[in-house]
Amino acid sequence: MNGNATTTHRNVALLSVASLMAPLITTSEEIDRRLKPVLTRLKLPTGLLQRVAGVYERRNWGPNETFDDAAVKAGEIALREAGIKPSDVGLLINTSVTRKHLEPSVAVRIHHGLGLPSSAINFDIANACLGFVNGMTLAAQLIDSGQIKYAVIIDGEDADEIQSNTIERLGRPGIKRKDFMSEFASLTLGSGAAAAVLGPADAHPGGHRILGGVTRAATQFNDLCVGSVDGMFTDAKALLRGGMELVVSAWTEAKRDWSWSNMDRYILHQVSSVHTNAIIKATGMDKTKIPLTFPTLGNVGPASIPITLAQEASTLKSGNRVLLMGVGSGLNTAMMELVW
């Protein structure tokens, strides 16, 4: 094995994965209408979100709905589907990028909402869009070590505020083409929630084995995508170029320990058609084995991988090999193999 870049798991299974969709739909056509004055002034065409990013819709929460309430509901669904009682959970990891405040953690609100025991460890992991896969890896290691028996990995995202702030700012006088394109990615973001339950494979023969995976970092690109509730600012070309270099490096080195060229399904972090096509070209993946949710859900941050997996689950058969894979701003990449 290639040192600390590769992890393997002996006795861990994914017992369930669940998602919760935000109920309101915001179309790219609607955003175009709201941005019409600035698009006209900058001589930019409408339809960029659809043609360039491949994003036609994204979801938003309704009145009195919050991302952490949604995360709790997703967790309740996942626990119910896994057949695991809250009292048996030993670990809760929240991976949400969204947060109402700096402290306390989002995890404490979800821990309380799920009715987990005081013995259940709970904390946040923040690693941009890779957080959920990182959380699964850490939980799997703790299960393998015998420190815990069951873990819940959870994520809730709310893109409403960043979406509104971005549209308002782009409409101000003085905005230039360069400014507009640096915030373009903010307009692709969507809201949603997801949760997964992990446990010992030997106690759950019907579970989906988590075999392990690889991680890689290219933190010299740490300033290419920087986000807050005000907006997400990117150098899109440099970000794509650096991200693909990182993916190719990790994919090539992984061949030493893994064989991922012919998986039954590739569950990618959902960013855009440009991003997906670049990964396909860089790795040689079979495009027909890559389900897409970004056209109708947008980029739901760390929740996008489990949301896509949850939607794809009914089409998977026992024994199917599944690769979870993403690139997160910073830059980091992670790839994790499951056997369904």
C-alpha positions as a Markdown table, in Angstrom:
| # | Residue | x | y | z |
|---|---|---|---|---|
| 1 | Met | 0.0 | 0.0 | 0.0 |
| 2 | Asn | 1.1 | 3.5 | -0.8 |
| 3 | Gly | 1.6 | 4.9 | 2.7 |
| 4 | Asn | -0.9 | 7.2 | 4.2 |
| 5 | Ala | -2.4 | 8.1 | 0.8 |
| 6 | Thr | -4.3 | 4.7 | 0.7 |
| 7 | Thr | -6.8 | 3.3 | 3.2 |
| 8 | Thr | -8.3 | -0.1 | 3.4 |
| 9 | His | -11.2 | -1.3 | 5.6 |
| 10 | Arg | -11.6 | -4.8 | 6.9 |
| 11 | Asn | -15.1 | -5.0 | 8.3 |
| 12 | Val | -17.2 | -2.0 | 7.4 |
| 13 | Ala | -20.4 | -1.7 | 5.5 |
| 14 | Leu | -22.7 | 1.1 | 4.3 |
| 15 | Leu | -26.0 | 0.1 | 5.8 |
| 16 | Ser | -28.1 | 2.9 | 4.3 |
| 17 | Val | -27.9 | 6.2 | 2.5 |
| 18 | Ala | -30.8 | 8.6 | 2.3 |
| 19 | Ser | -31.4 | 12.1 | 0.9 |
| 20 | Leu | -33.9 | 14.9 | 1.4 |
| 21 | Met | -34.7 | 17.3 | -1.5 |
| 22 | Ala | -35.4 | 20.9 | -0.8 |
| 23 | Pro | -38.9 | 21.6 | -2.1 |
| 24 | Leu | -38.6 | 24.8 | -4.1 |
| 25 | Ile | -37.2 | 24.9 | -7.6 |
| 26 | Thr | -35.2 | 27.8 | -9.0 |
| 27 | Thr | -34.6 | 27.5 | -12.7 |
| 28 | Ser | -31.6 | 28.9 | -14.5 |
| 29 | Glu | -34.0 | 30.8 | -16.7 |
| 30 | Glu | -35.3 | 32.6 | -13.6 |
| 31 | Ile | -31.8 | 33.6 | -12.6 |
| 32 | Asp | -31.2 | 34.8 | -16.2 |
| 33 | Arg | -34.2 | 37.1 | -15.9 |
| 34 | Arg | -33.0 | 38.5 | -12.6 |
| 35 | Leu | -29.6 | 39.1 | -14.1 |
| 36 | Lys | -30.9 | 40.4 | -17.5 |
| 37 | Pro | -29.7 | 44.1 | -17.0 |
| 38 | Val | -26.1 | 43.1 | -16.1 |
| 39 | Leu | -26.0 | 40.4 | -18.9 |
| 40 | Thr | -27.1 | 43.0 | -21.4 |
| 41 | Arg | -24.6 | 45.6 | -20.1 |
| 42 | Leu | -21.7 | 43.2 | -20.2 |
| 43 | Lys | -22.8 | 41.8 | -23.6 |
| 44 | Leu | -23.1 | 38.3 | -22.2 |
| 45 | Pro | -25.7 | 35.9 | -23.5 |
| 46 | Thr | -28.5 | 34.3 | -21.5 |
| 47 | Gly | -28.3 | 30.5 | -21.0 |
| 48 | Leu | -24.7 | 30.4 | -19.8 |
| 49 | Leu | -25.7 | 28.3 | -16.8 |
| 50 | Gln | -27.4 | 25.7 | -19.0 |
| 51 | Arg | -24.8 | 25.7 | -21.9 |
| 52 | Val | -21.6 | 26.1 | -19.9 |
| 53 | Ala | -22.4 | 24.4 | -16.6 |
| 54 | Gly | -25.3 | 22.1 | -17.7 |
| 55 | Val | -27.3 | 23.3 | -14.7 |
| 56 | Tyr | -31.0 | 23.9 | -15.5 |
| 57 | Glu | -32.4 | 23.9 | -12.0 |
| 58 | Arg | -31.4 | 23.9 | -8.4 |
| 59 | Arg | -33.3 | 23.5 | -5.1 |
| 60 | Asn | -34.1 | 25.9 | -2.3 |
| 61 | Trp | -35.7 | 25.5 | 1.1 |
| 62 | Gly | -39.1 | 26.9 | 1.8 |
| 63 | Pro | -40.2 | 29.2 | 4.6 |
| 64 | Asn | -39.4 | 28.0 | 8.1 |
| 65 | Glu | -37.2 | 25.2 | 6.7 |
| 66 | Thr | -33.6 | 25.0 | 7.7 |
| 67 | Phe | -30.6 | 22.9 | 6.5 |
| 68 | Asp | -30.0 | 21.4 | 10.0 |
| 69 | Asp | -33.7 | 20.4 | 10.4 |
| 70 | Ala | -33.4 | 18.8 | 6.9 |
| 71 | Ala | -30.2 | 17.0 | 8.0 |
| 72 | Val | -32.0 | 15.6 | 11.1 |
| 73 | Lys | -34.8 | 14.3 | 8.9 |
| 74 | Ala | -32.3 | 12.7 | 6.5 |
| 75 | Gly | -30.6 | 11.1 | 9.5 |
| 76 | Glu | -33.9 | 9.7 | 10.8 |
| 77 | Ile | -34.6 | 8.2 | 7.4 |
| 78 | Ala | -31.2 | 6.6 | 7.1 |
| 79 | Leu | -31.4 | 5.1 | 10.6 |
| 80 | Arg | -34.8 | 3.7 | 10.0 |
| 81 | Glu | -33.7 | 2.2 | 6.7 |
| 82 | Ala | -30.6 | 0.7 | 8.3 |
| 83 | Gly | -32.7 | -0.7 | 11.2 |
| 84 | Ile | -30.4 | 0.9 | 13.7 |
| 85 | Lys | -31.7 | 2.6 | 16.9 |
| 86 | Pro | -30.4 | 6.0 | 17.8 |
| 87 | Ser | -29.2 | 4.6 | 21.2 |
| 88 | Asp | -26.8 | 2.3 | 19.3 |
| 89 | Val | -25.0 | 5.1 | 17.5 |
| 90 | Gly | -21.5 | 5.8 | 18.7 |
| 91 | Leu | -20.4 | 8.5 | 16.3 |
| 92 | Leu | -22.1 | 11.4 | 14.4 |
| 93 | Ile | -20.0 | 13.4 | 11.9 |
| 94 | Asn | -21.6 | 16.5 | 10.3 |
| 95 | Thr | -19.9 | 17.5 | 7.0 |
| 96 | Ser | -22.0 | 20.6 | 6.1 |
| 97 | Val | -20.3 | 23.6 | 4.6 |
| 98 | Thr | -23.4 | 25.6 | 5.6 |
| 99 | Arg | -23.4 | 26.8 | 9.2 |
| 100 | Lys | -25.4 | 29.5 | 11.1 |
| 101 | His | -22.5 | 30.5 | 13.3 |
| 102 | Leu | -18.9 | 29.6 | 14.0 |
| 103 | Glu | -19.7 | 27.8 | 17.2 |
| 104 | Pro | -21.0 | 25.5 | 18.6 |
| 105 | Ser | -20.7 | 22.9 | 15.9 |
| 106 | Val | -23.6 | 22.0 | 13.6 |
| 107 | Ala | -23.2 | 18.4 | 14.9 |
| 108 | Val | -24.5 | 19.2 | 18.3 |
| 109 | Arg | -27.8 | 20.4 | 16.9 |
| 110 | Ile | -28.2 | 17.3 | 14.8 |
| 111 | His | -27.1 | 15.0 | 17.7 |
| 112 | His | -29.8 | 16.5 | 19.8 |
| 113 | Gly | -32.4 | 16.3 | 17.0 |
| 114 | Leu | -31.7 | 12.7 | 16.3 |
| 115 | Gly | -31.9 | 11.8 | 20.0 |
| 116 | Leu | -28.5 | 10.2 | 20.1 |
| 117 | Pro | -27.0 | 9.1 | 23.5 |
| 118 | Ser | -24.6 | 11.3 | 25.4 |
| 119 | Ser | -22.0 | 8.6 | 24.7 |
| 120 | Ala | -22.1 | 9.3 | 21.0 |
| 121 | Ile | -19.1 | 11.3 | 19.8 |
| 122 | Asn | -20.2 | 14.2 | 17.6 |
| 123 | Phe | -18.3 | 16.8 | 15.7 |
| 124 | Asp | -18.0 | 18.6 | 12.3 |
| 125 | Ile | -15.6 | 17.9 | 9.5 |
| 126 | Ala | -15.0 | 20.7 | 7.1 |
| 127 | Asn | -13.2 | 19.9 | 3.9 |
| 128 | Ala | -15.2 | 21.7 | 1.2 |
| 129 | Cys | -17.1 | 19.3 | -1.1 |
| 130 | Leu | -15.1 | 16.2 | 0.0 |
| 131 | Gly | -16.3 | 16.3 | 3.6 |
| 132 | Phe | -18.8 | 13.5 | 3.3 |
| 133 | Val | -16.3 | 11.0 | 1.8 |
| 134 | Asn | -13.7 | 12.1 | 4.4 |
| 135 | Gly | -16.3 | 11.5 | 7.1 |
| 136 | Met | -17.1 | 8.0 | 5.9 |
| 137 | Thr | -13.4 | 7.2 | 5.8 |
| 138 | Leu | -12.8 | 8.3 | 9.4 |
| 139 | Ala | -16.0 | 6.6 | 10.6 |
| 140 | Ala | -14.9 | 3.3 | 8.9 |
| 141 | Gln | -11.5 | 3.5 | 10.6 |
| 142 | Leu | -13.1 | 3.8 | 14.0 |
| 143 | Ile | -15.5 | 0.9 | 13.3 |
| 144 | Asp | -12.6 | -1.2 | 12.2 |
| 145 | Ser | -10.7 | -0.4 | 15.3 |
| 146 | Gly | -13.6 | -1.4 | 17.5 |
| 147 | Gln | -14.0 | 2.0 | 19.1 |
| 148 | Ile | -17.5 | 2.4 | 17.8 |
| 149 | Lys | -20.1 | 0.1 | 16.3 |
| 150 | Tyr | -22.4 | 2.4 | 14.3 |
| 151 | Ala | -21.8 | 5.8 | 12.8 |
| 152 | Val | -24.0 | 8.4 | 11.1 |
| 153 | Ile | -22.4 | 10.7 | 8.5 |
| 154 | Ile | -24.7 | 13.6 | 7.7 |
| 155 | Asp | -24.8 | 16.8 | 5.6 |
| 156 | Gly | -27.3 | 19.6 | 5.1 |
| 157 | Glu | -26.7 | 22.5 | 2.7 |
| 158 | Asp | -28.5 | 25.9 | 2.2 |
| 159 | Ala | -27.5 | 27.8 | -0.9 |
| 160 | Asp | -30.3 | 30.4 | -0.6 |
| 161 | Glu | -28.3 | 33.2 | 1.0 |
| 162 | Ile | -25.2 | 32.9 | -1.1 |
| 163 | Gln | -27.5 | 32.7 | -4.2 |
| 164 | Ser | -29.4 | 35.9 | -3.2 |
| 165 | Asn | -26.2 | 37.8 | -2.2 |
| 166 | Thr | -24.5 | 36.9 | -5.5 |
| 167 | Ile | -27.4 | 38.0 | -7.7 |
| 168 | Glu | -27.7 | 41.2 | -5.8 |
| 169 | Arg | -23.9 | 42.0 | -6.0 |
| 170 | Leu | -23.7 | 41.1 | -9.7 |
| 171 | Gly | -26.5 | 43.6 | -10.4 |
| 172 | Arg | -24.5 | 46.5 | -8.9 |
| 173 | Pro | -23.0 | 49.2 | -11.1 |
| 174 | Gly | -19.3 | 48.7 | -11.8 |
| 175 | Ile | -19.4 | 44.9 | -12.1 |
| 176 | Lys | -17.2 | 43.8 | -14.9 |
| 177 | Arg | -17.0 | 40.6 | -17.0 |
| 178 | Lys | -14.1 | 39.3 | -14.9 |
| 179 | Asp | -16.1 | 39.9 | -11.7 |
| 180 | Phe | -19.2 | 38.1 | -13.2 |
| 181 | Met | -17.2 | 35.0 | -14.3 |
| 182 | Ser | -15.4 | 34.8 | -10.9 |
| 183 | Glu | -18.8 | 34.4 | -9.2 |
| 184 | Phe | -20.4 | 32.3 | -11.9 |
| 185 | Ala | -20.0 | 29.1 | -9.9 |
| 186 | Ser | -22.1 | 30.5 | -7.0 |
| 187 | Leu | -25.1 | 30.5 | -9.3 |
| 188 | Thr | -24.8 | 26.7 | -9.7 |
| 189 | Leu | -25.2 | 25.9 | -6.0 |
| 190 | Gly | -28.3 | 24.1 | -4.6 |
| 191 | Ser | -29.8 | 23.1 | -1.3 |
| 192 | Gly | -30.4 | 19.6 | 0.0 |
| 193 | Ala | -29.5 | 17.1 | 2.7 |
| 194 | Ala | -28.2 | 13.5 | 3.0 |
| 195 | Ala | -27.2 | 10.9 | 5.6 |
| 196 | Ala | -25.5 | 7.5 | 5.7 |
| 197 | Val | -25.2 | 4.9 | 8.3 |
| 198 | Leu | -22.1 | 2.7 | 8.6 |
| 199 | Gly | -21.6 | -0.4 | 10.7 |
| 200 | Pro | -19.7 | -3.7 | 11.0 |
| 201 | Ala | -20.0 | -5.8 | 7.9 |
| 202 | Asp | -20.0 | -9.1 | 9.7 |
| 203 | Ala | -23.1 | -8.2 | 11.7 |
| 204 | His | -24.9 | -7.0 | 8.5 |
| 205 | Pro | -24.3 | -9.4 | 5.6 |
| 206 | Gly | -26.8 | -7.4 | 3.5 |
| 207 | Gly | -24.8 | -4.2 | 3.8 |
| 208 | His | -22.5 | -2.8 | 1.2 |
| 209 | Arg | -18.9 | -3.3 | 1.9 |
| 210 | Ile | -16.6 | -0.3 | 2.0 |
| 211 | Leu | -13.2 | -1.6 | 0.8 |
| 212 | Gly | -11.1 | 1.6 | 1.0 |
| 213 | Gly | -9.7 | 4.3 | -1.2 |
| 214 | Val | -7.1 | 7.0 | -1.8 |
| 215 | Thr | -6.7 | 10.7 | -1.0 |
| 216 | Arg | -4.4 | 13.3 | -2.6 |
| 217 | Ala | -3.8 | 17.0 | -1.9 |
| 218 | Ala | -2.6 | 19.9 | -4.0 |
| 219 | Thr | -2.8 | 22.6 | -1.5 |
| 220 | Gln | -0.7 | 25.0 | -3.6 |
| 221 | Phe | -4.1 | 25.8 | -5.2 |
| 222 | Asn | -5.7 | 26.8 | -1.9 |
| 223 | Asp | -6.8 | 30.2 | -3.2 |
| 224 | Leu | -8.5 | 29.2 | -6.4 |
| 225 | Cys | -12.0 | 28.8 | -5.0 |
| 226 | Val | -12.8 | 30.7 | -1.8 |
| 227 | Gly | -16.4 | 30.9 | -0.5 |
| 228 | Ser | -18.5 | 32.4 | 2.3 |
| 229 | Val | -22.1 | 33.3 | 2.8 |
| 230 | Asp | -21.4 | 36.4 | 0.7 |
| 231 | Gly | -20.3 | 34.5 | -2.3 |
| 232 | Met | -18.0 | 31.9 | -3.9 |
| 233 | Phe | -15.1 | 33.4 | -5.9 |
| 234 | Thr | -13.2 | 31.1 | -8.3 |
| 235 | Asp | -10.5 | 31.2 | -10.9 |
| 236 | Ala | -12.4 | 28.6 | -13.0 |
| 237 | Lys | -9.8 | 27.8 | -15.6 |
| 238 | Ala | -6.9 | 27.4 | -13.1 |
| 239 | Leu | -9.2 | 25.5 | -10.8 |
| 240 | Leu | -10.2 | 23.0 | -13.5 |
| 241 | Arg | -6.6 | 22.6 | -14.7 |
| 242 | Gly | -5.2 | 22.1 | -11.1 |
| 243 | Gly | -8.1 | 19.7 | -10.3 |
| 244 | Met | -7.5 | 17.5 | -13.3 |
| 245 | Glu | -3.8 | 17.3 | -12.6 |
| 246 | Leu | -4.6 | 16.2 | -9.1 |
| 247 | Val | -7.2 | 13.6 | -10.3 |
| 248 | Val | -4.8 | 12.2 | -12.8 |
| 249 | Ser | -2.1 | 11.9 | -10.3 |
| 250 | Ala | -4.3 | 10.1 | -7.7 |
| 251 | Trp | -5.9 | 7.9 | -10.4 |
| 252 | Thr | -2.5 | 6.8 | -11.8 |
| 253 | Glu | -1.0 | 6.1 | -8.4 |
| 254 | Ala | -4.1 | 4.2 | -7.3 |
| 255 | Lys | -3.5 | 1.6 | -10.0 |
| 256 | Arg | -0.8 | 0.2 | -7.7 |
| 257 | Asp | -3.4 | -1.0 | -5.2 |
| 258 | Trp | -6.8 | -0.7 | -6.9 |
| 259 | Ser | -8.4 | -1.5 | -10.3 |
| 260 | Trp | -11.1 | 1.1 | -11.0 |
| 261 | Ser | -11.1 | 1.2 | -14.8 |
| 262 | Asn | -14.2 | -0.9 | -15.1 |
| 263 | Met | -16.5 | -0.1 | -12.2 |
| 264 | Asp | -20.3 | -0.7 | -12.4 |
| 265 | Arg | -21.0 | 2.9 | -11.3 |
| 266 | Tyr | -19.0 | 6.1 | -10.8 |
| 267 | Ile | -20.6 | 8.4 | -8.3 |
| 268 | Leu | -18.9 | 11.8 | -8.9 |
| 269 | His | -19.1 | 15.0 | -7.0 |
| 270 | Gln | -21.7 | 16.9 | -9.0 |
| 271 | Val | -20.3 | 20.2 | -10.2 |
| 272 | Ser | -21.0 | 20.8 | -13.9 |
| 273 | Ser | -20.9 | 19.3 | -17.4 |
| 274 | Val | -17.4 | 20.9 | -18.0 |
| 275 | His | -16.1 | 19.3 | -14.8 |
| 276 | Thr | -17.6 | 15.9 | -15.5 |
| 277 | Asn | -16.4 | 15.8 | -19.1 |
| 278 | Ala | -12.9 | 16.7 | -18.0 |
| 279 | Ile | -12.8 | 13.8 | -15.5 |
| 280 | Ile | -14.1 | 11.4 | -18.1 |
| 281 | Lys | -11.4 | 12.6 | -20.5 |
| 282 | Ala | -8.6 | 12.4 | -17.9 |
| 283 | Thr | -9.5 | 9.0 | -16.6 |
| 284 | Gly | -11.1 | 7.2 | -19.4 |
| 285 | Met | -14.2 | 6.4 | -17.4 |
| 286 | Asp | -17.3 | 5.0 | -19.2 |
| 287 | Lys | -19.7 | 7.9 | -19.5 |
| 288 | Thr | -22.7 | 5.6 | -19.4 |
| 289 | Lys | -21.8 | 4.5 | -15.9 |
| 290 | Ile | -21.8 | 8.1 | -14.4 |
| 291 | Pro | -25.2 | 9.3 | -13.2 |
| 292 | Leu | -25.8 | 13.0 | -13.2 |
| 293 | Thr | -27.8 | 15.0 | -10.7 |
| 294 | Phe | -26.3 | 18.5 | -11.2 |
| 295 | Pro | -28.7 | 19.3 | -14.2 |
| 296 | Thr | -31.7 | 19.4 | -11.8 |
| 297 | Leu | -30.1 | 19.9 | -8.4 |
| 298 | Gly | -27.0 | 21.9 | -9.0 |
| 299 | Asn | -23.9 | 21.6 | -6.9 |
| 300 | Val | -25.1 | 20.6 | -3.4 |
| 301 | Gly | -21.6 | 20.6 | -1.9 |
| 302 | Pro | -20.6 | 17.6 | 0.2 |
| 303 | Ala | -24.2 | 16.3 | 0.0 |
| 304 | Ser | -24.0 | 15.8 | -3.8 |
| 305 | Ile | -22.2 | 12.5 | -3.6 |
| 306 | Pro | -24.6 | 10.8 | -1.1 |
| 307 | Ile | -27.6 | 12.4 | -2.8 |
| 308 | Thr | -26.5 | 10.9 | -6.1 |
| 309 | Leu | -25.8 | 7.5 | -4.6 |
| 310 | Ala | -29.2 | 7.5 | -2.8 |
| 311 | Gln | -30.9 | 8.2 | -6.1 |
| 312 | Glu | -28.9 | 5.5 | -7.9 |
| 313 | Ala | -29.2 | 2.9 | -5.2 |
| 314 | Ser | -32.4 | 1.2 | -6.6 |
| 315 | Thr | -30.6 | 0.5 | -9.9 |
| 316 | Leu | -27.6 | -1.2 | -8.2 |
| 317 | Lys | -27.4 | -5.0 | -7.9 |
| 318 | Ser | -25.6 | -7.1 | -5.3 |
| 319 | Gly | -21.9 | -7.4 | -6.2 |
| 320 | Asn | -21.8 | -4.2 | -8.2 |
| 321 | Arg | -18.6 | -2.2 | -7.7 |
| 322 | Val | -19.1 | 1.5 | -7.0 |
| 323 | Leu | -16.5 | 4.3 | -6.8 |
| 324 | Leu | -17.3 | 7.5 | -4.9 |
| 325 | Met | -15.0 | 10.3 | -6.2 |
| 326 | Gly | -14.7 | 14.0 | -5.8 |
| 327 | Val | -12.4 | 17.0 | -5.9 |
| 328 | Gly | -12.8 | 19.7 | -3.2 |
| 329 | Ser | -11.5 | 23.3 | -3.3 |
| 330 | Gly | -8.2 | 23.6 | -1.6 |
| 331 | Leu | -7.4 | 21.3 | -3.5 |
| 332 | Asn | -8.1 | 17.8 | -2.3 |
| 333 | Thr | -9.4 | 14.6 | -4.0 |
| 334 | Ala | -10.7 | 11.4 | -2.6 |
| 335 | Met | -11.9 | 8.1 | -4.1 |
| 336 | Met | -13.6 | 5.3 | -2.2 |
| 337 | Glu | -14.7 | 1.9 | -3.4 |
| 338 | Leu | -17.8 | 0.1 | -2.3 |
| 339 | Val | -19.2 | -3.3 | -3.2 |
| 340 | Trp | -23.0 | -3.3 | -3.4 |
